[in-house]
């Protein structure tokens, strides 16, 4: 359900008291030292290992072909397991690894739509290994999502997150928390413990600007454009892989991406039958129970996979409880040339509201306080997803994908309102003798009942060694019913039970067509082009919760081109550059708050340039970006009649930064991964509006250039992984998030200080006969008990000739523990 009580985002100011100041100050110094040390250390390792490579003696080379046609396969991915080394075949299908030391290696070969090959190698001399790959519908799951995925020639910044990575962290927290250590990403949690209402920001942009798909199907809410992970509890247990694209990305299906694209795939072919039981317990009475079963391949053609999950948590904040249930069921048919999969998954959530936040004074006295005390101040929602996915091999060059989807969502949040005006609900005043009653206490429910359905489709072409292409599109329709009911009132005359004080219906149609082409201009240079046309039709009829008329009808037509070049400067090093355009319509709330004037659509021009290299046991990449916005919707200080923040267009704004990633395998037992983002996020010529409750003109403040709210200039994540024994791994995980402002004024009194958190993880694995595998996991979050807040809001007003600013924050848990046991049969 949508949270109408605050403008989400950002990380608020740290608590202004001696302990917090000391912790934050020391954490900030320690983090900066660690950041510098990590980067220096990785740089030294790169130099040393590069020099050492000069003494290596051996190489692995080869050629990859299609077993059926004999054609060479350019763009095939080849990697060496347990190293940082990987490459792709050139236009002639050749691959090469140079400067390898003698020893044992595992070569992995994969190409979209073909059976993967794994080969163990004992390297004692130069070797040549040629491979012929078989086309197979068993790999069609990857083909279905390929239109939404970036690859090595897409000329953009992206991160691939494997199933194994997710499962290491998956002890009950939501997907945003599991992705916390990826580049440029910041997470939020209303309840303070990572369960329930959680959020995500990438490059400073909020969830309404992050395009999310599951198996290529759009997931963002059509109207407010956010993603509510609480509606899909434990989705990580069914995820096979996740790809995060930063910037405009592919944004093939769904709304335009103004910060990032997150693509989840739940489809996975598993030939052998399996069963898993996952249980975890932890602080704040957090509990997760998950059962997964799969049939394996039946009769050479069918598979069935299922999951059942139950999660509960009391939350760090008082009464911020979560009661979450979900299931996932998938059945697939694999023919000789056709593949069909039906996915059905559902989530049901009941969460006690912790949306209001705490004032600065409240943080000093009780960090876990909750503004709400009504026993059933809860959010209740169920969302059911149906996906029919298919892929058909038309010829050796052509593959056609066709998908249908339907999502049913329904639910409400209940709240107690004290002394509300009867007129605000369209009810008459009550005459009691000589007295006139104009206000009443009441309990109300705000409902959302919606249907989202449509299709996505794509036609893939793999021609000669130089050309591959993808043509497709999608048609999606949303029907949403919004209404409010009063289920109890202290005083109510002629108001029946379930009286609706507002009701409106919305319909939104989203249609797009695109064409993507990869062309190998030479052995070293690849060109990428992606042209998309997107059309949006949006209608609302009726009145909203303030009984204002919200009837509107509007249409948008967008053209989103993307162009890029990738150049291989050496065997394991590439540079790339791209230019992309994204256009995006305003959200429902933008229309409602600015009525009768319609806000303008937003436009993003995204420039990306990067360099990637892999040498011996070192991987390094750097990506620079300039995201230039026209008519970006930002907070201005204005609020609507119920106190919600209003966004309006600003003509010019930008985000400019650099993202650095590095990984070093120091020894067989010790690995370090780190990422760092440094950015500058500005609005040009910003106007702040301060509401005036004295009946005079609102206050106006002008800024020539100011910082965009909730956009930290520094974000860093690191993982130190140590495996002292074959079956035992320790992980030390660190996250630094720089200073952020709660609004767009760059006011030092409306900001949060930087925070630095550290987690410790231990995983022990046993393997046997009866049980294939038993995993014991221990996760200690925030081991140094850092006091910090992950979200907040600020508003100012003029009253009695004085300007007052009030800040509210969402405190996060101190040291807390999760323990899990995973049984695999």
mmCIF file of N, CA, C and O in Angstrom, residues 643-715:
data_model
loop_
_atom_site.group_PDB
_atom_site.id
_atom_site.type_symbol
_atom_site.label_atom_id
_atom_site.label_comp_id
_atom_site.label_asym_id
_atom_site.label_seq_id
_atom_site.Cartn_x
_atom_site.Cartn_y
_atom_site.Cartn_z
ATOM 1 N N UNK A 643 -0.645 18.061 4.764
ATOM 2 C CA UNK A 643 0.748 18.081 5.190
ATOM 3 C C UNK A 643 1.700 17.271 4.350
ATOM 4 O O UNK A 643 2.888 17.195 4.673
ATOM 5 N N UNK A 644 1.228 16.649 3.272
ATOM 6 C CA UNK A 644 2.128 15.889 2.409
ATOM 7 C C UNK A 644 2.955 16.840 1.548
ATOM 8 O O UNK A 644 2.469 17.867 1.071
ATOM 9 N N UNK A 645 4.235 16.465 1.339
ATOM 10 C CA UNK A 645 5.122 17.300 0.527
ATOM 11 C C UNK A 645 4.690 17.277 -0.934
ATOM 12 O O UNK A 645 4.245 16.252 -1.457
ATOM 13 N N UNK A 646 4.818 18.428 -1.575
ATOM 14 C CA UNK A 646 4.439 18.566 -2.979
ATOM 15 C C UNK A 646 5.699 18.696 -3.826
ATOM 16 O O UNK A 646 6.616 19.443 -3.486
ATOM 17 N N UNK A 647 5.733 17.978 -4.947
ATOM 18 C CA UNK A 647 6.846 18.079 -5.890
ATOM 19 C C UNK A 647 6.424 18.941 -7.084
ATOM 20 O O UNK A 647 5.290 18.838 -7.556
ATOM 21 N N UNK A 648 7.337 19.752 -7.544
ATOM 22 C CA UNK A 648 7.107 20.518 -8.767
ATOM 23 C C UNK A 648 8.367 20.468 -9.625
ATOM 24 O O UNK A 648 9.446 20.110 -9.159
ATOM 25 N N UNK A 649 8.210 20.835 -10.888
ATOM 26 C CA UNK A 649 9.326 20.762 -11.830
ATOM 27 C C UNK A 649 10.376 21.837 -11.568
ATOM 28 O O UNK A 649 10.032 22.965 -11.213
ATOM 29 N N UNK A 650 11.637 21.468 -11.732
ATOM 30 C CA UNK A 650 12.726 22.449 -11.811
ATOM 31 C C UNK A 650 13.362 22.292 -13.182
ATOM 32 O O UNK A 650 13.514 21.172 -13.686
ATOM 33 N N UNK A 651 13.729 23.402 -13.776
ATOM 34 C CA UNK A 651 14.162 23.379 -15.188
ATOM 35 C C UNK A 651 15.435 22.574 -15.386
ATOM 36 O O UNK A 651 15.518 21.732 -16.291
ATOM 37 N N UNK A 652 16.457 22.819 -14.542
ATOM 38 C CA UNK A 652 17.767 22.202 -14.764
ATOM 39 C C UNK A 652 18.322 21.624 -13.465
ATOM 40 O O UNK A 652 18.351 22.307 -12.441
ATOM 41 N N UNK A 653 18.785 20.405 -13.552
ATOM 42 C CA UNK A 653 19.455 19.742 -12.429
ATOM 43 C C UNK A 653 20.324 18.637 -12.996
ATOM 44 O O UNK A 653 20.145 18.212 -14.142
ATOM 45 N N UNK A 654 21.255 18.159 -12.181
ATOM 46 C CA UNK A 654 22.145 17.121 -12.705
ATOM 47 C C UNK A 654 22.730 16.294 -11.572
ATOM 48 O O UNK A 654 22.782 16.719 -10.413
ATOM 49 N N UNK A 655 23.182 15.097 -11.935
ATOM 50 C CA UNK A 655 23.972 14.219 -11.067
ATOM 51 C C UNK A 655 25.234 13.856 -11.842
ATOM 52 O O UNK A 655 25.157 13.404 -12.977
ATOM 53 N N UNK A 656 26.366 14.050 -11.225
ATOM 54 C CA UNK A 656 27.637 13.766 -11.876
ATOM 55 C C UNK A 656 28.511 13.020 -10.887
ATOM 56 O O UNK A 656 28.625 13.414 -9.718
ATOM 57 N N UNK A 657 29.108 11.902 -11.330
ATOM 58 C CA UNK A 657 29.903 11.148 -10.378
ATOM 59 C C UNK A 657 30.817 10.130 -11.020
ATOM 60 O O UNK A 657 30.857 9.971 -12.244
ATOM 61 N N UNK A 658 31.530 9.437 -10.142
ATOM 62 C CA UNK A 658 32.424 8.371 -10.563
ATOM 63 C C UNK A 658 32.208 7.175 -9.645
ATOM 64 O O UNK A 658 32.071 7.330 -8.430
ATOM 65 N N UNK A 659 32.128 5.993 -10.252
ATOM 66 C CA UNK A 659 31.925 4.740 -9.513
ATOM 67 C C UNK A 659 33.132 3.832 -9.740
ATOM 68 O O UNK A 659 33.510 3.576 -10.884
ATOM 69 N N UNK A 660 33.728 3.374 -8.657
ATOM 70 C CA UNK A 660 34.918 2.530 -8.733
ATOM 71 C C UNK A 660 34.606 1.202 -8.059
ATOM 72 O O UNK A 660 34.082 1.159 -6.942
ATOM 73 N N UNK A 661 34.932 0.110 -8.734
ATOM 74 C CA UNK A 661 34.796 -1.236 -8.166
ATOM 75 C C UNK A 661 36.120 -1.967 -8.304
ATOM 76 O O UNK A 661 36.806 -1.841 -9.318
ATOM 77 N N UNK A 662 36.464 -2.730 -7.288
ATOM 78 C CA UNK A 662 37.703 -3.505 -7.342
ATOM 79 C C UNK A 662 37.535 -4.784 -6.539
ATOM 80 O O UNK A 662 36.837 -4.811 -5.525
ATOM 81 N N UNK A 663 38.165 -5.817 -7.021
ATOM 82 C CA UNK A 663 38.179 -7.094 -6.316
ATOM 83 C C UNK A 663 39.564 -7.700 -6.383
ATOM 84 O O UNK A 663 40.201 -7.685 -7.440
ATOM 85 N N UNK A 664 40.037 -8.203 -5.259
ATOM 86 C CA UNK A 664 41.366 -8.799 -5.198
ATOM 87 C C UNK A 664 41.284 -10.145 -4.494
ATOM 88 O O UNK A 664 40.705 -10.254 -3.411
ATOM 89 N N UNK A 665 41.822 -11.171 -5.131
ATOM 90 C CA UNK A 665 42.010 -12.456 -4.471
ATOM 91 C C UNK A 665 43.457 -12.488 -3.986
ATOM 92 O O UNK A 665 44.385 -12.798 -4.724
ATOM 93 N N UNK A 666 43.641 -12.144 -2.706
ATOM 94 C CA UNK A 666 44.986 -12.004 -2.157
ATOM 95 C C UNK A 666 45.654 -13.357 -2.017
ATOM 96 O O UNK A 666 46.804 -13.560 -2.414
ATOM 97 N N UNK A 667 44.931 -14.288 -1.415
ATOM 98 C CA UNK A 667 45.373 -15.679 -1.320
ATOM 99 C C UNK A 667 44.183 -16.563 -1.622
ATOM 100 O O UNK A 667 43.072 -16.063 -1.862
ATOM 101 N N UNK A 668 44.383 -17.845 -1.590
ATOM 102 C CA UNK A 668 43.278 -18.776 -1.803
ATOM 103 C C UNK A 668 42.195 -18.584 -0.761
ATOM 104 O O UNK A 668 41.015 -18.821 -1.016
ATOM 105 N N UNK A 669 42.598 -18.133 0.429
ATOM 106 C CA UNK A 669 41.663 -18.006 1.541
ATOM 107 C C UNK A 669 41.068 -16.610 1.679
ATOM 108 O O UNK A 669 40.032 -16.444 2.322
ATOM 109 N N UNK A 670 41.713 -15.573 1.132
ATOM 110 C CA UNK A 670 41.320 -14.201 1.425
ATOM 111 C C UNK A 670 40.985 -13.430 0.156
ATOM 112 O O UNK A 670 41.779 -13.370 -0.780
ATOM 113 N N UNK A 671 39.779 -12.820 0.145
ATOM 114 C CA UNK A 671 39.327 -11.983 -0.967
ATOM 115 C C UNK A 671 38.798 -10.665 -0.417
ATOM 116 O O UNK A 671 38.208 -10.626 0.668
ATOM 117 N N UNK A 672 38.995 -9.617 -1.191
ATOM 118 C CA UNK A 672 38.443 -8.310 -0.827
ATOM 119 C C UNK A 672 37.715 -7.730 -2.030
ATOM 120 O O UNK A 672 38.262 -7.684 -3.132
ATOM 121 N N UNK A 673 36.475 -7.299 -1.808
ATOM 122 C CA UNK A 673 35.704 -6.586 -2.814
ATOM 123 C C UNK A 673 35.323 -5.227 -2.242
ATOM 124 O O UNK A 673 34.925 -5.123 -1.075
ATOM 125 N N UNK A 674 35.446 -4.186 -3.039
ATOM 126 C CA UNK A 674 35.122 -2.846 -2.558
ATOM 127 C C UNK A 674 34.565 -2.006 -3.693
ATOM 128 O O UNK A 674 34.883 -2.227 -4.861
ATOM 129 N N UNK A 675 33.716 -1.060 -3.336
ATOM 130 C CA UNK A 675 33.209 -0.104 -4.317
ATOM 131 C C UNK A 675 33.092 1.267 -3.674
ATOM 132 O O UNK A 675 32.861 1.389 -2.461
ATOM 133 N N UNK A 676 33.249 2.290 -4.471
ATOM 134 C CA UNK A 676 33.224 3.671 -4.001
ATOM 135 C C UNK A 676 32.534 4.541 -5.037
ATOM 136 O O UNK A 676 32.832 4.453 -6.233
ATOM 137 N N UNK A 677 31.605 5.354 -4.580
ATOM 138 C CA UNK A 677 30.933 6.324 -5.446
ATOM 139 C C UNK A 677 31.160 7.724 -4.895
ATOM 140 O O UNK A 677 30.886 7.995 -3.723
ATOM 141 N N UNK A 678 31.670 8.609 -5.740
ATOM 142 C CA UNK A 678 31.831 10.029 -5.410
ATOM 143 C C UNK A 678 30.994 10.819 -6.401
ATOM 144 O O UNK A 678 31.115 10.625 -7.622
ATOM 145 N N UNK A 679 30.124 11.686 -5.900
ATOM 146 C CA UNK A 679 29.193 12.355 -6.815
ATOM 147 C C UNK A 679 28.913 13.784 -6.388
ATOM 148 O O UNK A 679 29.154 14.184 -5.244
ATOM 149 N N UNK A 680 28.376 14.530 -7.330
ATOM 150 C CA UNK A 680 27.930 15.895 -7.121
ATOM 151 C C UNK A 680 26.521 15.975 -7.684
ATOM 152 O O UNK A 680 26.301 15.666 -8.861
ATOM 153 N N UNK A 681 25.531 16.374 -6.854
ATOM 154 C CA UNK A 681 24.123 16.315 -7.246
ATOM 155 C C UNK A 681 23.494 17.681 -6.990
ATOM 156 O O UNK A 681 23.310 18.086 -5.835
ATOM 157 N N UNK A 682 23.169 18.394 -8.060
ATOM 158 C CA UNK A 682 22.802 19.807 -7.932
ATOM 159 C C UNK A 682 21.514 20.167 -8.678
ATOM 160 O O UNK A 682 21.207 19.597 -9.729
ATOM 161 N N UNK A 683 20.816 21.170 -8.120
ATOM 162 C CA UNK A 683 19.707 21.838 -8.797
ATOM 163 C C UNK A 683 20.149 23.261 -9.092
ATOM 164 O O UNK A 683 20.697 23.946 -8.229
ATOM 165 N N UNK A 684 19.920 23.698 -10.313
ATOM 166 C CA UNK A 684 20.243 25.080 -10.676
ATOM 167 C C UNK A 684 18.996 25.957 -10.509
ATOM 168 O O UNK A 684 17.901 25.578 -10.915
ATOM 169 N N UNK A 685 19.185 27.112 -9.898
ATOM 170 C CA UNK A 685 18.099 28.085 -9.765
ATOM 171 C C UNK A 685 16.867 27.480 -9.098
ATOM 172 O O UNK A 685 15.810 27.334 -9.700
ATOM 173 N N UNK A 686 17.019 27.144 -7.820
ATOM 174 C CA UNK A 686 15.953 26.498 -7.051
ATOM 175 C C UNK A 686 15.200 27.525 -6.221
ATOM 176 O O UNK A 686 15.791 28.438 -5.636
ATOM 177 N N UNK A 687 13.871 27.367 -6.166
ATOM 178 C CA UNK A 687 13.011 28.238 -5.371
ATOM 179 C C UNK A 687 12.347 27.438 -4.259
ATOM 180 O O UNK A 687 11.616 26.482 -4.536
ATOM 181 N N UNK A 688 12.601 27.827 -3.008
ATOM 182 C CA UNK A 688 11.947 27.197 -1.865
ATOM 183 C C UNK A 688 10.721 28.021 -1.476
ATOM 184 O O UNK A 688 10.780 29.242 -1.383
ATOM 185 N N UNK A 689 9.613 27.322 -1.235
ATOM 186 C CA UNK A 689 8.387 27.973 -0.781
ATOM 187 C C UNK A 689 8.136 27.589 0.674
ATOM 188 O O UNK A 689 8.138 26.403 1.017
ATOM 189 N N UNK A 690 7.919 28.591 1.536
ATOM 190 C CA UNK A 690 7.639 28.357 2.955
ATOM 191 C C UNK A 690 6.203 28.776 3.227
ATOM 192 O O UNK A 690 5.880 29.975 3.160
ATOM 193 N N UNK A 691 5.297 27.826 3.509
ATOM 194 C CA UNK A 691 3.889 28.175 3.761
ATOM 195 C C UNK A 691 3.741 29.163 4.919
ATOM 196 O O UNK A 691 4.442 29.053 5.928
ATOM 197 N N UNK A 692 2.827 30.108 4.751
ATOM 198 C CA UNK A 692 2.596 31.133 5.760
ATOM 199 C C UNK A 692 1.196 30.953 6.329
ATOM 200 O O UNK A 692 0.198 31.065 5.612
ATOM 201 N N UNK A 693 1.136 30.658 7.639
ATOM 202 C CA UNK A 693 -0.149 30.434 8.299
ATOM 203 C C UNK A 693 -0.671 31.691 8.993
ATOM 204 O O UNK A 693 -1.632 31.622 9.756
ATOM 205 N N UNK A 694 -0.039 32.828 8.722
ATOM 206 C CA UNK A 694 -0.525 34.099 9.255
ATOM 207 C C UNK A 694 -1.498 34.781 8.306
ATOM 208 O O UNK A 694 -1.938 35.902 8.558
ATOM 209 N N UNK A 695 -1.812 34.098 7.193
ATOM 210 C CA UNK A 695 -2.719 34.684 6.219
ATOM 211 C C UNK A 695 -2.047 35.608 5.244
ATOM 212 O O UNK A 695 -2.717 36.254 4.420
ATOM 213 N N UNK A 696 -0.730 35.701 5.303
ATOM 214 C CA UNK A 696 0.018 36.545 4.382
ATOM 215 C C UNK A 696 0.656 35.685 3.284
ATOM 216 O O UNK A 696 0.486 34.473 3.245
ATOM 217 N N UNK A 697 1.404 36.324 2.401
ATOM 218 C CA UNK A 697 2.032 35.606 1.283
ATOM 219 C C UNK A 697 3.056 34.600 1.812
ATOM 220 O O UNK A 697 3.746 34.850 2.819
ATOM 221 N N UNK A 698 3.160 33.463 1.136
ATOM 222 C CA UNK A 698 4.151 32.462 1.510
ATOM 223 C C UNK A 698 5.553 33.031 1.362
ATOM 224 O O UNK A 698 5.822 33.893 0.513
ATOM 225 N N UNK A 699 6.466 32.527 2.191
ATOM 226 C CA UNK A 699 7.851 32.933 2.073
ATOM 227 C C UNK A 699 8.518 32.282 0.873
ATOM 228 O O UNK A 699 8.190 31.149 0.509
ATOM 229 N N UNK A 700 9.431 32.988 0.247
ATOM 230 C CA UNK A 700 10.125 32.483 -0.935
ATOM 231 C C UNK A 700 11.626 32.719 -0.754
ATOM 232 O O UNK A 700 12.052 33.832 -0.445
ATOM 233 N N UNK A 701 12.410 31.650 -0.956
ATOM 234 C CA UNK A 701 13.868 31.743 -0.878
ATOM 235 C C UNK A 701 14.473 31.240 -2.178
ATOM 236 O O UNK A 701 14.105 30.160 -2.668
ATOM 237 N N UNK A 702 15.399 32.006 -2.741
ATOM 238 C CA UNK A 702 16.020 31.663 -4.015
ATOM 239 C C UNK A 702 17.431 31.120 -3.793
ATOM 240 O O UNK A 702 18.175 31.621 -2.941
ATOM 241 N N UNK A 703 17.789 30.086 -4.578
ATOM 242 C CA UNK A 703 19.124 29.487 -4.513
ATOM 243 C C UNK A 703 19.656 29.365 -5.938
ATOM 244 O O UNK A 703 18.992 28.799 -6.814
ATOM 245 N N UNK A 704 20.856 29.895 -6.165
ATOM 246 C CA UNK A 704 21.454 29.801 -7.499
ATOM 247 C C UNK A 704 21.812 28.362 -7.836
ATOM 248 O O UNK A 704 21.619 27.892 -8.957
ATOM 249 N N UNK A 705 22.352 27.643 -6.866
ATOM 250 C CA UNK A 705 22.665 26.225 -7.045
ATOM 251 C C UNK A 705 22.638 25.566 -5.676
ATOM 252 O O UNK A 705 23.198 26.105 -4.718
ATOM 253 N N UNK A 706 22.007 24.417 -5.574
ATOM 254 C CA UNK A 706 21.856 23.757 -4.282
ATOM 255 C C UNK A 706 21.884 22.251 -4.455
ATOM 256 O O UNK A 706 21.707 21.735 -5.569
ATOM 257 N N UNK A 707 22.106 21.534 -3.353
ATOM 258 C CA UNK A 707 22.196 20.079 -3.402
ATOM 259 C C UNK A 707 20.819 19.433 -3.493
ATOM 260 O O UNK A 707 19.864 19.885 -2.845
ATOM 261 N N UNK A 708 20.729 18.367 -4.276
ATOM 262 C CA UNK A 708 19.491 17.599 -4.359
ATOM 263 C C UNK A 708 19.338 16.789 -3.070
ATOM 264 O O UNK A 708 20.293 16.179 -2.589
ATOM 265 N N UNK A 709 18.150 16.788 -2.508
ATOM 266 C CA UNK A 709 17.904 16.079 -1.252
ATOM 267 C C UNK A 709 18.184 14.588 -1.384
ATOM 268 O O UNK A 709 18.044 13.999 -2.456
ATOM 269 N N UNK A 710 18.597 13.988 -0.270
ATOM 270 C CA UNK A 710 18.808 12.545 -0.148
ATOM 271 C C UNK A 710 19.808 12.001 -1.168
ATOM 272 O O UNK A 710 19.669 10.869 -1.638
ATOM 273 N N UNK A 711 20.803 12.801 -1.497
ATOM 274 C CA UNK A 711 21.804 12.400 -2.485
ATOM 275 C C UNK A 711 23.201 12.513 -1.873
ATOM 276 O O UNK A 711 23.839 13.569 -1.979
ATOM 277 N N UNK A 712 23.688 11.480 -1.221
ATOM 278 C CA UNK A 712 25.014 11.547 -0.592
ATOM 279 C C UNK A 712 26.104 11.671 -1.642
ATOM 280 O O UNK A 712 26.053 11.035 -2.693
ATOM 281 N N UNK A 713 27.113 12.479 -1.346
ATOM 282 C CA UNK A 713 28.214 12.661 -2.284
ATOM 283 C C UNK A 713 29.215 11.515 -2.206
ATOM 284 O O UNK A 713 30.035 11.349 -3.113
ATOM 285 N N UNK A 714 29.142 10.718 -1.134
ATOM 286 C CA UNK A 714 30.053 9.587 -0.978
ATOM 287 C C UNK A 714 29.272 8.356 -0.507
ATOM 288 O O UNK A 714 28.509 8.435 0.459
ATOM 289 N N UNK A 715 29.464 7.247 -1.210
ATOM 290 C CA UNK A 715 28.898 5.954 -0.802
ATOM 291 C C UNK A 715 29.996 4.913 -0.987
ATOM 292 O O UNK A 715 30.636 4.866 -2.035
#
